[in-house]
Short mmCIF file of C-alpha atoms in Angstrom, two decimals:
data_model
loop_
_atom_site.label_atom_id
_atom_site.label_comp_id
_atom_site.label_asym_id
_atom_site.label_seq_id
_atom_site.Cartn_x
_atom_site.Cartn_y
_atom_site.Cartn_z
CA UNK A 293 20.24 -28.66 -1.59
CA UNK A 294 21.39 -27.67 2.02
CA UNK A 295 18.38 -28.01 4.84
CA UNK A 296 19.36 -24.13 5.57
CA UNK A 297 18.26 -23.46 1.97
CA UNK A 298 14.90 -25.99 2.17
CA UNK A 299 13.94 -24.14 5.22
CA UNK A 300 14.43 -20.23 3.78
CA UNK A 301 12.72 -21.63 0.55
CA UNK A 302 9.69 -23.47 2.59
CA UNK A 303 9.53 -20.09 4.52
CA UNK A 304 9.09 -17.78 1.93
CA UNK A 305 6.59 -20.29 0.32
CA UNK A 306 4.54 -20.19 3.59
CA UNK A 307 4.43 -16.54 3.68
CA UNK A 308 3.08 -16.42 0.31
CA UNK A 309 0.30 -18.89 1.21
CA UNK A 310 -0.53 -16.65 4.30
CA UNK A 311 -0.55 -13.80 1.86
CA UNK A 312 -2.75 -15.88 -0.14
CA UNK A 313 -5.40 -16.32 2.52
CA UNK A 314 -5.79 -12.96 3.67
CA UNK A 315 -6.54 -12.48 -0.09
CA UNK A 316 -9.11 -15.30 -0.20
CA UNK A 317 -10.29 -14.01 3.19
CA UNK A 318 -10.97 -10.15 2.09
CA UNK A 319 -12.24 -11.46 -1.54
CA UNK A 320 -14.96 -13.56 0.79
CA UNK A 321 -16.23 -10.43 1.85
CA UNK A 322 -19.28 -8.70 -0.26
CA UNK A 323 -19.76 -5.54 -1.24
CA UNK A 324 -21.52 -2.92 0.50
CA UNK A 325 -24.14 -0.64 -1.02
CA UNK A 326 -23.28 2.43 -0.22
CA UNK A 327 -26.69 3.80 1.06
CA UNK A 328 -29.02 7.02 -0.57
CA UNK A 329 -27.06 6.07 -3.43
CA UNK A 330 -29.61 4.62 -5.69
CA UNK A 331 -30.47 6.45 -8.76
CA UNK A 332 -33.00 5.60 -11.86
CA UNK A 333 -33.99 6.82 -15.52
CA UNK A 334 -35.23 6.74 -18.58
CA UNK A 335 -34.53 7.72 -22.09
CA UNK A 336 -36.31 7.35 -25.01
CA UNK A 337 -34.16 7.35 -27.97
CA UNK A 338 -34.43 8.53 -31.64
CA UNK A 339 -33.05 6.38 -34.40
CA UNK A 340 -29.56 7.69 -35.21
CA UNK A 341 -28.80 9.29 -31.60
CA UNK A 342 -27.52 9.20 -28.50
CA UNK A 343 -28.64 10.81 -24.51
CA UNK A 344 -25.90 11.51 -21.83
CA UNK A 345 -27.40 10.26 -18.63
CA UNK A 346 -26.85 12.87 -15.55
CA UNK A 347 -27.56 11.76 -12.44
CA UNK A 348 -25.96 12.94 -8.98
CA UNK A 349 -24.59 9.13 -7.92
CA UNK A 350 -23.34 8.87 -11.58
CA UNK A 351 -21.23 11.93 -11.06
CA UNK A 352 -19.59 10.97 -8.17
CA UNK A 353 -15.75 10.09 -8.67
CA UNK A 354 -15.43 6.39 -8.19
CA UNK A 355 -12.65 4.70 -6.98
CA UNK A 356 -10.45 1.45 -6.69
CA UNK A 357 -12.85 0.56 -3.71
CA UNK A 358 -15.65 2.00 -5.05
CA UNK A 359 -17.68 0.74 -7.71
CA UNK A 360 -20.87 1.02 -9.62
CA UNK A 361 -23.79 -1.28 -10.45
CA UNK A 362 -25.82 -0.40 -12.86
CA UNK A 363 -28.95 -2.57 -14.61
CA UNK A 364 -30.43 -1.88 -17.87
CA UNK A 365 -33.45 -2.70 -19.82
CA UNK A 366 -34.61 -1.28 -23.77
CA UNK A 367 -37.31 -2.57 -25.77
CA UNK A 368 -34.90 -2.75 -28.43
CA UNK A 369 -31.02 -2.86 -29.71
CA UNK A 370 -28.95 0.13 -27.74
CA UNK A 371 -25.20 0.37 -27.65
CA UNK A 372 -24.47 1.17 -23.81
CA UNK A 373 -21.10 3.24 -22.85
CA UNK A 374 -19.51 3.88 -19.81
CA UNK A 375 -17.19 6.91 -19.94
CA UNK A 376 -13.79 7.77 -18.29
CA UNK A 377 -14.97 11.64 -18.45
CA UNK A 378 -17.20 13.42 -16.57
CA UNK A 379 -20.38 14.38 -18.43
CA UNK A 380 -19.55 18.42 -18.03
CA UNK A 381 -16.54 17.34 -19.73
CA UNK A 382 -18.79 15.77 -22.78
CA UNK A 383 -21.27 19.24 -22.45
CA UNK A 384 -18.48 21.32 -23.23
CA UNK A 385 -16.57 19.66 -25.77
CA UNK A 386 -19.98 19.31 -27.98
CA UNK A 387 -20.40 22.67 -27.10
CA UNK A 388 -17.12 23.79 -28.49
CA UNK A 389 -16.83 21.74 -31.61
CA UNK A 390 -20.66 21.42 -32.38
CA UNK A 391 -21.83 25.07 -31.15
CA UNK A 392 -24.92 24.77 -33.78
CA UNK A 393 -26.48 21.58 -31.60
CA UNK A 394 -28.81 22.63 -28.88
CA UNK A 395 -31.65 20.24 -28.87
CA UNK A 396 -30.69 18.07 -25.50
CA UNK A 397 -30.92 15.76 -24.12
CA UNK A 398 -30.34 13.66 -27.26
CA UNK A 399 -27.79 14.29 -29.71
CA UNK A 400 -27.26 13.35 -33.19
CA UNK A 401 -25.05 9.84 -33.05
CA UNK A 402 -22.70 11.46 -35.47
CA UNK A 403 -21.29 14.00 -32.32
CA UNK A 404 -20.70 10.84 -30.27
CA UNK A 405 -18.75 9.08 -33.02
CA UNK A 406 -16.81 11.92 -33.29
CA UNK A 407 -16.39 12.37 -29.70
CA UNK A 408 -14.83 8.54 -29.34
CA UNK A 409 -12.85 9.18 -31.59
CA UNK A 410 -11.02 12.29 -29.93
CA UNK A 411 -10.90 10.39 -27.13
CA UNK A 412 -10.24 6.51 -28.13
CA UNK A 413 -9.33 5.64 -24.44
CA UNK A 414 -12.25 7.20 -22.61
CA UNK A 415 -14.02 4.05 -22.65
CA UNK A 416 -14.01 2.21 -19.92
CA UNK A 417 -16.69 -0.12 -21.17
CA UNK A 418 -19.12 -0.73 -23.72
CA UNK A 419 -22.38 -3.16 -24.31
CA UNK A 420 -24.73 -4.05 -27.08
CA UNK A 421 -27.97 -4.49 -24.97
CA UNK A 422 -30.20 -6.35 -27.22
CA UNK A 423 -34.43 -6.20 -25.72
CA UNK A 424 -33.23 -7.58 -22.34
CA UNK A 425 -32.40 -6.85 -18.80
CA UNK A 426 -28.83 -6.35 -18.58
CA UNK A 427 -26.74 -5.82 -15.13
CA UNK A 428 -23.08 -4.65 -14.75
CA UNK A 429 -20.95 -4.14 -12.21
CA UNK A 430 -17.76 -1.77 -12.67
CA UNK A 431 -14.70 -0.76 -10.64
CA UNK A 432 -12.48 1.83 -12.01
CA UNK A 433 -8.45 1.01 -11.07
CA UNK A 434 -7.82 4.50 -10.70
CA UNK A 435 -9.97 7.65 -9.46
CA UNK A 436 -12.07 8.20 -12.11
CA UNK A 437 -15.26 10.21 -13.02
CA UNK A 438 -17.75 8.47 -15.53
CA UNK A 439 -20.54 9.18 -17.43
CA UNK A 440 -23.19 6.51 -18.79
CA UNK A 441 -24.46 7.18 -22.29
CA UNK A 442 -26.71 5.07 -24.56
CA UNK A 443 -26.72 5.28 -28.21
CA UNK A 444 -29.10 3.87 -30.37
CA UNK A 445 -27.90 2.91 -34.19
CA UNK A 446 -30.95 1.55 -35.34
CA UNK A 447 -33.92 2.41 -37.36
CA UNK A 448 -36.90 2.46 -34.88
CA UNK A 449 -36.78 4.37 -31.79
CA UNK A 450 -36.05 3.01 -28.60
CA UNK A 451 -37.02 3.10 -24.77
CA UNK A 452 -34.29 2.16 -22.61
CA UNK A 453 -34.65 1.89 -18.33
CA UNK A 454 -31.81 2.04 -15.93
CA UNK A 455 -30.91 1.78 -12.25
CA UNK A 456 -27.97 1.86 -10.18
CA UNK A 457 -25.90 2.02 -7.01
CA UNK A 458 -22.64 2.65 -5.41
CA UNK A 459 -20.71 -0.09 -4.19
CA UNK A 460 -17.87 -0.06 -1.86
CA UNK A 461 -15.07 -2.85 -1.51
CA UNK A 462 -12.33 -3.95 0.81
CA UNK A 463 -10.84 -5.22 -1.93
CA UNK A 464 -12.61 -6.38 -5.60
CA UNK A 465 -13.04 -10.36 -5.69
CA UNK A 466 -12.14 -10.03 -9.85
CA UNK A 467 -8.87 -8.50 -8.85
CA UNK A 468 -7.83 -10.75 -5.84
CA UNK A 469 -8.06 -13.49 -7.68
CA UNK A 470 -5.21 -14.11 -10.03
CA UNK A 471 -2.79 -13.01 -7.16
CA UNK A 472 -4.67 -15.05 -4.88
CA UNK A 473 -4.07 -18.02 -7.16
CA UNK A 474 -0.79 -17.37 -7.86
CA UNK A 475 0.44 -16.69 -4.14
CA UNK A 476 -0.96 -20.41 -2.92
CA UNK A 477 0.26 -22.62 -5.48
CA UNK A 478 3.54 -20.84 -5.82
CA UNK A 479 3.79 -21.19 -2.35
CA UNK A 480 2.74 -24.72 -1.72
CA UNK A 481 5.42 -26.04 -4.45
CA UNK A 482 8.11 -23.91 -2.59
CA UNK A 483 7.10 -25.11 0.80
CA UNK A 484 6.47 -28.67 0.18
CA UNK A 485 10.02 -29.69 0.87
CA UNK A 486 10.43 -27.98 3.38
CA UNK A 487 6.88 -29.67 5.19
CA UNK A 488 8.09 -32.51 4.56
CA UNK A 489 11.18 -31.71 6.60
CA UNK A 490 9.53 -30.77 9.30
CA UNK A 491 7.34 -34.25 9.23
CA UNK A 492 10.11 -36.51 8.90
CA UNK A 493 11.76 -34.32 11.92
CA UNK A 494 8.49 -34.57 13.72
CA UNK A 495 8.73 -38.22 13.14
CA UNK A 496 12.02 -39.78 14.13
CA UNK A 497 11.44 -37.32 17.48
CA UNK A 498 8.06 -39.13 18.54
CA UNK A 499 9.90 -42.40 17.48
CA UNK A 500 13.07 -41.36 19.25
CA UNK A 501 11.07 -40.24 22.48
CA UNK A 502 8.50 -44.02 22.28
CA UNK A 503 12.49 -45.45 22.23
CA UNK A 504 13.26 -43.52 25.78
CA UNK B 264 34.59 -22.13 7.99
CA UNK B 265 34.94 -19.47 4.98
CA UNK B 266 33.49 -16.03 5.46
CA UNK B 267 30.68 -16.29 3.56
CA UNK B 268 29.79 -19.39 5.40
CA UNK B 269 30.45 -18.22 8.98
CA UNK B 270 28.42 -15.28 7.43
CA UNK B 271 25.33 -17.30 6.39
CA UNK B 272 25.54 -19.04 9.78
CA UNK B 273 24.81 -16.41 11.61
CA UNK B 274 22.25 -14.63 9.38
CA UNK B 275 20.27 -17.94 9.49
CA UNK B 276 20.41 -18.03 13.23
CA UNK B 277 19.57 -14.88 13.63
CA UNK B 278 16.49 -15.32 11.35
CA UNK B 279 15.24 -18.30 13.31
CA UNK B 280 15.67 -16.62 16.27
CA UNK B 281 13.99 -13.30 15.28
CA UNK B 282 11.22 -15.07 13.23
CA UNK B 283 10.07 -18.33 14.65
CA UNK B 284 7.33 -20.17 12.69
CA UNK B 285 4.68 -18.77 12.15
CA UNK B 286 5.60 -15.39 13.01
CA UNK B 287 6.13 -14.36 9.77
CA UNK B 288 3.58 -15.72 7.99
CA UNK B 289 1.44 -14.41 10.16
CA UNK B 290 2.80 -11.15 9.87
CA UNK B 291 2.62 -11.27 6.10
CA UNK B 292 -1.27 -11.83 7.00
CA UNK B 293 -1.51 -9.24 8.89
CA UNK B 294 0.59 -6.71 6.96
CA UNK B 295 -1.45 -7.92 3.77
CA UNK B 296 -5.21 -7.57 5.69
CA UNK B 297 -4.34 -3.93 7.34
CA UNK B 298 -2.86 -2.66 3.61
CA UNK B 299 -6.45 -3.33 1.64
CA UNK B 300 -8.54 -2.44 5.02
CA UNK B 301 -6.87 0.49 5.63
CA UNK B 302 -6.74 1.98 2.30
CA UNK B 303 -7.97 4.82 1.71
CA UNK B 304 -8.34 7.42 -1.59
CA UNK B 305 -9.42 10.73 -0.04
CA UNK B 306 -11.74 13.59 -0.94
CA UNK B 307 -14.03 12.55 -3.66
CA UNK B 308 -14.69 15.37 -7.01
CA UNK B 309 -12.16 17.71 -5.81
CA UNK B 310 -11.47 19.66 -8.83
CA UNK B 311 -7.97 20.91 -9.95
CA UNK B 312 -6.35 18.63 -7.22
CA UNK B 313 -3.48 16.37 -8.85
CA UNK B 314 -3.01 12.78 -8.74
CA UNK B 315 0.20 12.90 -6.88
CA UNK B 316 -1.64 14.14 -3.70
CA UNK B 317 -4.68 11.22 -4.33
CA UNK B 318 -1.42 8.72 -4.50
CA UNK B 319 0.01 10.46 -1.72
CA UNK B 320 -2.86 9.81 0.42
CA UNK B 321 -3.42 6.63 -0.89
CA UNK B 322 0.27 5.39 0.17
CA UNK B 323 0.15 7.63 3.75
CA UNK B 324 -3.80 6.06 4.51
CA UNK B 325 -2.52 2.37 4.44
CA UNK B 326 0.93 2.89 6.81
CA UNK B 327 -0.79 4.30 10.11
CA UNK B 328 -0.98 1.30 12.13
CA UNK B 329 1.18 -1.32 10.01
CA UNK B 330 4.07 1.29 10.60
CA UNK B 331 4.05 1.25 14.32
CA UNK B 332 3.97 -2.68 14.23
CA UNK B 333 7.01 -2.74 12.01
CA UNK B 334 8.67 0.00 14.10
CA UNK B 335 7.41 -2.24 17.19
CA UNK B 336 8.75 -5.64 15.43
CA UNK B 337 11.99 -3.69 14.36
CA UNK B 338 12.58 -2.67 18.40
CA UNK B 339 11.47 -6.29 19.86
CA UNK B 340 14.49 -8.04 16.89
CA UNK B 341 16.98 -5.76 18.60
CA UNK B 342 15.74 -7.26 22.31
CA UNK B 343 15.45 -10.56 21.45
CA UNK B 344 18.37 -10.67 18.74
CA UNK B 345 21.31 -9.07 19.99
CA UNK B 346 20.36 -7.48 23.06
CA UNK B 347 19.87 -11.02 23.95
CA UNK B 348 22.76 -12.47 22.81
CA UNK B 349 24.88 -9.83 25.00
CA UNK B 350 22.90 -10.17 27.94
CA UNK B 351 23.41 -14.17 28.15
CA UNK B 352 26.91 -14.08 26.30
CA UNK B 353 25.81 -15.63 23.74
CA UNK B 354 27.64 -13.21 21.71
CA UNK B 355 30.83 -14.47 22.87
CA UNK B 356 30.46 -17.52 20.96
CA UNK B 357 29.14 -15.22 17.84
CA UNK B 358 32.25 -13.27 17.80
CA UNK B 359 34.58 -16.46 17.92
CA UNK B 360 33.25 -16.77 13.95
CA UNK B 361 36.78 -16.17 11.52
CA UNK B 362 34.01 -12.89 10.51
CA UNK B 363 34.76 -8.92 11.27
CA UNK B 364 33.01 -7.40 14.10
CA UNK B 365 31.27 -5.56 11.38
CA UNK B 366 30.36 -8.34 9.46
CA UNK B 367 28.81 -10.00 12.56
CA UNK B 368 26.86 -6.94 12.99
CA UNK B 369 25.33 -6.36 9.48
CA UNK B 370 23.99 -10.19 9.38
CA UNK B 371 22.31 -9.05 12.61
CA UNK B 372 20.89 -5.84 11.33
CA UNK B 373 19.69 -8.03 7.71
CA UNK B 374 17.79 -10.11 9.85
CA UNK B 375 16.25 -8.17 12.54
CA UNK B 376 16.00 -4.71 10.10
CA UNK B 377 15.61 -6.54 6.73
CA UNK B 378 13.83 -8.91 6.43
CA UNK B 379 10.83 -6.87 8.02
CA UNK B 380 11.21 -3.74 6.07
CA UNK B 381 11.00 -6.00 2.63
CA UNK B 382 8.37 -8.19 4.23
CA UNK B 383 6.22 -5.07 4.74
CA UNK B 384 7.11 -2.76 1.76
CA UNK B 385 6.81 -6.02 -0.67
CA UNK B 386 3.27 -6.90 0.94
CA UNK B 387 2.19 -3.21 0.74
CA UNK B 388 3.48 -2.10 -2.47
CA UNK B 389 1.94 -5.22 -4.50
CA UNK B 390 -1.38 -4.21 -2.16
CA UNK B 391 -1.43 -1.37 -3.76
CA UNK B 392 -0.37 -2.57 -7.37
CA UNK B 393 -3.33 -5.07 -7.19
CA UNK B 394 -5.91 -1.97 -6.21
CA UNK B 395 -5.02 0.55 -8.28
CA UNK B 396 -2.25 -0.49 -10.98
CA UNK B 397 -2.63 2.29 -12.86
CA UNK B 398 -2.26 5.11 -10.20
CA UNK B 399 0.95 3.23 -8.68
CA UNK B 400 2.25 2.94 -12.10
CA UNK B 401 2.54 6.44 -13.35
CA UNK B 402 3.08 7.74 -10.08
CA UNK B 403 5.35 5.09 -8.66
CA UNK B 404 8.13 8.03 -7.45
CA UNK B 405 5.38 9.54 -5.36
CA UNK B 406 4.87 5.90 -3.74
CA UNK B 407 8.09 5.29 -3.02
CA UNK B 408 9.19 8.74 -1.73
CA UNK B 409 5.99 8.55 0.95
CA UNK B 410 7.16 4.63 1.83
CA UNK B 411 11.12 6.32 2.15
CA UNK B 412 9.76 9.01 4.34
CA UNK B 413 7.61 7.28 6.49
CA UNK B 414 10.29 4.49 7.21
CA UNK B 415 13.16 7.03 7.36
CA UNK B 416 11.77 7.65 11.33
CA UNK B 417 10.88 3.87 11.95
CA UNK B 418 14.43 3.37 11.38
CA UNK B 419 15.45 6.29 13.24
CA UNK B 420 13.68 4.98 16.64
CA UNK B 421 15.12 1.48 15.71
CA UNK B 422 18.92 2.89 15.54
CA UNK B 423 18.38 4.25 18.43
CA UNK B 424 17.55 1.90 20.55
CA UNK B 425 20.25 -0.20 18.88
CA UNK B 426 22.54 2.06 20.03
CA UNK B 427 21.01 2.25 23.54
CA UNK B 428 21.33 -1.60 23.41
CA UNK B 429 25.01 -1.99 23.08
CA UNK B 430 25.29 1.09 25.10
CA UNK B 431 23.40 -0.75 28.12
CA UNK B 432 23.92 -4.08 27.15
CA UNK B 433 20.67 -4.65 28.05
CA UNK B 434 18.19 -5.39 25.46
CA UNK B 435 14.52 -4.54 27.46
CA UNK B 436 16.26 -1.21 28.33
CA UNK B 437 17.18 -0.20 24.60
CA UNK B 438 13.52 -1.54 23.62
CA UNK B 439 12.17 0.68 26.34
CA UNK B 440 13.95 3.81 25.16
CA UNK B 441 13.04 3.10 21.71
CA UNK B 442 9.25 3.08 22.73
CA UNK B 443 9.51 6.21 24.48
CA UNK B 444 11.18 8.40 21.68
CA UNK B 445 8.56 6.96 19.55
CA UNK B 446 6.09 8.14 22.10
CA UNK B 447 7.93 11.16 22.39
CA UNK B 448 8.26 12.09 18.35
CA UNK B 449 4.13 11.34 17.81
CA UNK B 450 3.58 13.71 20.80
CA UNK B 451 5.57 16.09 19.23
CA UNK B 452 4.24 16.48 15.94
CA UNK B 453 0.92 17.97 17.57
CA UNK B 454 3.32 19.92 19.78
CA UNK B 455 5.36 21.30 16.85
CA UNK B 456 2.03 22.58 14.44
CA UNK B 457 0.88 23.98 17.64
CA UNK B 458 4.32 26.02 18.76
CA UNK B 459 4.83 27.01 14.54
CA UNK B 460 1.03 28.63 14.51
CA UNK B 461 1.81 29.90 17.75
CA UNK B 462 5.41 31.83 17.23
CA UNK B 463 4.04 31.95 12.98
CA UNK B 464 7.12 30.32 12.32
CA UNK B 465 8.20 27.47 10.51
CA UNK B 466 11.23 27.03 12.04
CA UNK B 467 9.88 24.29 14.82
CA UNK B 468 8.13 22.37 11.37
CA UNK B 469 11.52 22.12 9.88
CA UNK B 470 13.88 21.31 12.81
CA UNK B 471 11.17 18.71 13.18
CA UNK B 472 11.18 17.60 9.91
CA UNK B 473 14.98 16.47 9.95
CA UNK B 474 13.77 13.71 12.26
CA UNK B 475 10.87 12.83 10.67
CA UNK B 476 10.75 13.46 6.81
CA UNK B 477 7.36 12.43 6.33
CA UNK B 478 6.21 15.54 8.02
CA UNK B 479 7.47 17.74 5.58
CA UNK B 480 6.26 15.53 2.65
CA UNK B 481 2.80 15.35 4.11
CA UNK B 482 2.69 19.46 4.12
CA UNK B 483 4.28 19.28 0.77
CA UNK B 484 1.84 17.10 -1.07
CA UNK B 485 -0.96 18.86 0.90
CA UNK B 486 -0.32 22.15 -0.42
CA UNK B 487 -0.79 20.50 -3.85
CA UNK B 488 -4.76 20.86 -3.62
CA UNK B 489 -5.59 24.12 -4.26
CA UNK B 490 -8.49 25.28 -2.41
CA UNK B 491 -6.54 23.99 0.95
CA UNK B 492 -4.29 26.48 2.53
CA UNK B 493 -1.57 24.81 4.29
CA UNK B 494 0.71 26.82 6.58
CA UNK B 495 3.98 25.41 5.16
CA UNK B 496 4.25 24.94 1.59
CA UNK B 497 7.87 23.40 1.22
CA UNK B 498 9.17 22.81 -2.09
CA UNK B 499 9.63 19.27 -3.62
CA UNK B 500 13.44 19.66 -3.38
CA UNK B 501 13.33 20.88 0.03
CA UNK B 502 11.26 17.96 0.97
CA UNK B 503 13.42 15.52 -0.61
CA UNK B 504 16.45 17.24 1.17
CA UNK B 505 14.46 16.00 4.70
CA UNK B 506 14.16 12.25 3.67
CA UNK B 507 17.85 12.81 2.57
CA UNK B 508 18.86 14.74 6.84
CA UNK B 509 16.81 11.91 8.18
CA UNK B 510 18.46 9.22 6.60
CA UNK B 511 21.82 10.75 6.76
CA UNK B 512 20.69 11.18 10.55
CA UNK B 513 19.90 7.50 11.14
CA UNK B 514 22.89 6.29 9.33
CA UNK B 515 25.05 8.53 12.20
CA UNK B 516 23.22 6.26 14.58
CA UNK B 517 23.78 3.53 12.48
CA UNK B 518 27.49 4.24 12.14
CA UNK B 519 28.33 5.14 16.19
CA UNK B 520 26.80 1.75 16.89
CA UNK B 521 28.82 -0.31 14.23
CA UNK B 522 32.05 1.69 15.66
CA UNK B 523 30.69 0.49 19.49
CA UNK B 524 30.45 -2.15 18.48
CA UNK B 525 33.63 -2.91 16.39
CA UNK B 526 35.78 -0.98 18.91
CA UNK B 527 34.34 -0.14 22.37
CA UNK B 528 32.16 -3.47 23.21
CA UNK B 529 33.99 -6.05 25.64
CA UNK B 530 32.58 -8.82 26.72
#
């Protein structure tokens, strides 16, 4: 291979690893809570149903920069969903193909089975939290409005705590990651030839100058 | 020396001239920092508003600044590339290559225009791909029409001070006249809104909008939220037909300097 083509090749392998670090770099950076955002509840659930949480912060259209955190606790097994919908959304379509169910805000599990599976991709994500504290961080990759709702399949009842807050990112550490990985050791194999180059170069100069 | 060689040769200088290490890389830093710092997703629960205008602003929020330093970089090639090259006569020994004038000019123009424009639409498009894949994805047209728009009058300024360049043979003087039309064209789109609502006419918003395309796509994807009245509401087509003037109207540029070039230049 011709030194014109090492040195295009070592260059373009360079600018990846630059790319690469300003990934690294912004993934360094935490996120920030986005303040007055913090919201909590409770729900106590009947065997054999399931409560759509409202709360103002949870209604808030999130975005690829902004995410939620959200911890939960229940004194016993609850299914946990996060919804791609906004809970008005949910209202209404119970409404319309359940008018006969009024007694909110918990609603026979049978609606929400029915409901998922209307809308197979409104889940955005989904957790069996088992008599533990359980924390969760999610950040849509597209505007988005979400609803939380817990279900609870078992036999006994069920007393389930939860608390949250906005979160805003330059860029989400999850998601610079695999590019970040990709862009450094793509770019150190494509640029090694060309460092080398530039040592030998380096080299036979400070020889040829001790010479002089 | 073939063509494609002699070619090559003086594309490669040309590159090493216009991007000693580590400019570029640390433009690629830069360009890759400003795209996830600057992004932006506008206007939070709107109702009714599409996702076109969200990727619309999305695209538009991450250009401000990163455009003026490409349109900056684009006007400082032309100085140091071949507004040098005529001013020390360099060029002399460029045009003694078994190439066309032409050809001697387009591996200029790939290295000072090109490799720039993909550096910074490859770093901001897969900026925007790792943020918000799915938005990019289905609305990838609306992406790429913004980045055409927006670029359409960074190339504009650039032809003409290309132009200006060969015209002058003097490289600081083209680069000087390209910073002031770009001063001139940001002054003017306050100017413009302000004479249109003044005269309620459109007329200044479209003659302006043959320069600079991304005008008219901004007011086009703006009146796409409903509860916002805009004062022009051009229609996709007629937008489209803008990016299409202001290209046609850089390529003019483009095409009196190539003939200035090919014909007119002695040195």
């Amino acid at each position: 291979m011709s030194k014109r083509w090492l040195i295009f090749i070592g260059r373009v392998g360079a600018v990846l690893i630059a790319s690469g670090l300003a990934l690294v770099m912004l993934s360094l950076i935490p996120p920030q809570k986005v303040e007055n955002t913090n919201f909590t509840g409770t729900s106590m659930l009947q065997p054999e149903t399931f409560s759509i949480e409202s709360s103002f912060f949870l209604s808030q259209t999130l975005d690829p920069q902004r995410g939620l955190l959200i911890d939960i606790q229940a004194n016993n097994s609850v299914t946990a969903y996060l919804l791609q919908v906004s809970n008005d959304y949910i209202y209404g379509w119970v409404a319309s193909h359940f008018p006969e169910t009024q007694p909110y805000p918990t609603l026979d599990l049978t609606i929400l089975e029915a409901f998922l599976n209307n809308h197979p991709d409104s889940v955005a994500w989904q957790e069996n939290v088992v008599n533990e504290q359980f924390s969760f961080s999610y950040i849509p990759t597209k505007l988005m409005n979400v609803t939380l709702l817990f279900s609870n399949p078992g036999a006994a009842s069920a007393e389930i705590r939860y608390s949250g807050e906005l979160l805003n990112f330059i860029v989400p550490s999850e998601r610079a990651l695999n590019p970040t990985k990709y862009l450094i050791s793509v770019g150190f194999v494509l640029s090694i030839p060309w460092m080398n180059l530039m040592w030998k170069r380096r080299t036979a100069r400070r020889i040829h100058g001790c010479q002089k | 020396m073939g063509k494609g060689t002699a070619f090559l040769e003086i594309l490669s200088s040309s590159l090493h001239g216009d991007y000693k290490f580590p400019i570029l890389e640390f433009l690629a830093f830069l360009f890759l920092l400003s795209s996830f710092v600057f992004a932006g997703f506008g206007g939070f629960g709107s109702t009714g508003v599409p996702e076109e205008y969200y990727v619309f602003f999305m695209t538009n929020s991450l250009m401000g600044l990163p455009l003026f330093i490409l349109a900056m970089l684009l006007l400082r090639n032309i100085a140091s590339g071949i507004g040098n090259d005529i001013e020390k006569g360099t060029i002399q020994t460029i045009l003694a290559y078994p190439l066309r004038r032409r050809s001697i000019l387009t591996a200029k123009l790939l290295s000072s225009f090109g490799v720039a424009i993909f550096l910074f639409l490859g770093i901001q498009i897969s900026a925007l791909c790792t943020l918000a894949p799915e938005m990019v994805a289905s609305n990838l047209l609306v992406v790429l029409l913004t980045y055409m728009a927006n670029l359409s009058f960074a190339l504009f300024i650039a032809s003409i001070a290309l132009l200006m360049t060969l015209l002058l043979r003097k490289g600081s003087v083209g680069v000087v006249i390209g910073i002031m039309v770009f001063f001139l064209f940001s002054i003017l789109t306050s100017l413009v809104s302000f004479w249109a609502h003044a005269t309620n006419s459109i007329l200044p918003m479209q003659l302006y909008s043959l320069v600079n395309p991304s005008f008219a796509i901004n007011f086009y994807y703006s009146s796409l939220q409903p509860q916002v009245q805009v004062f022009w509401t051009p229609s996709f087509t007629e937008a489209l037909l803008y990016v299409g003037a202001g290209y046609a109207l850089t390529t003019f540029i483009l095409f009196l300097s190539y003939f200035y070039f090919c014909r007119r230049l002695n040195v």
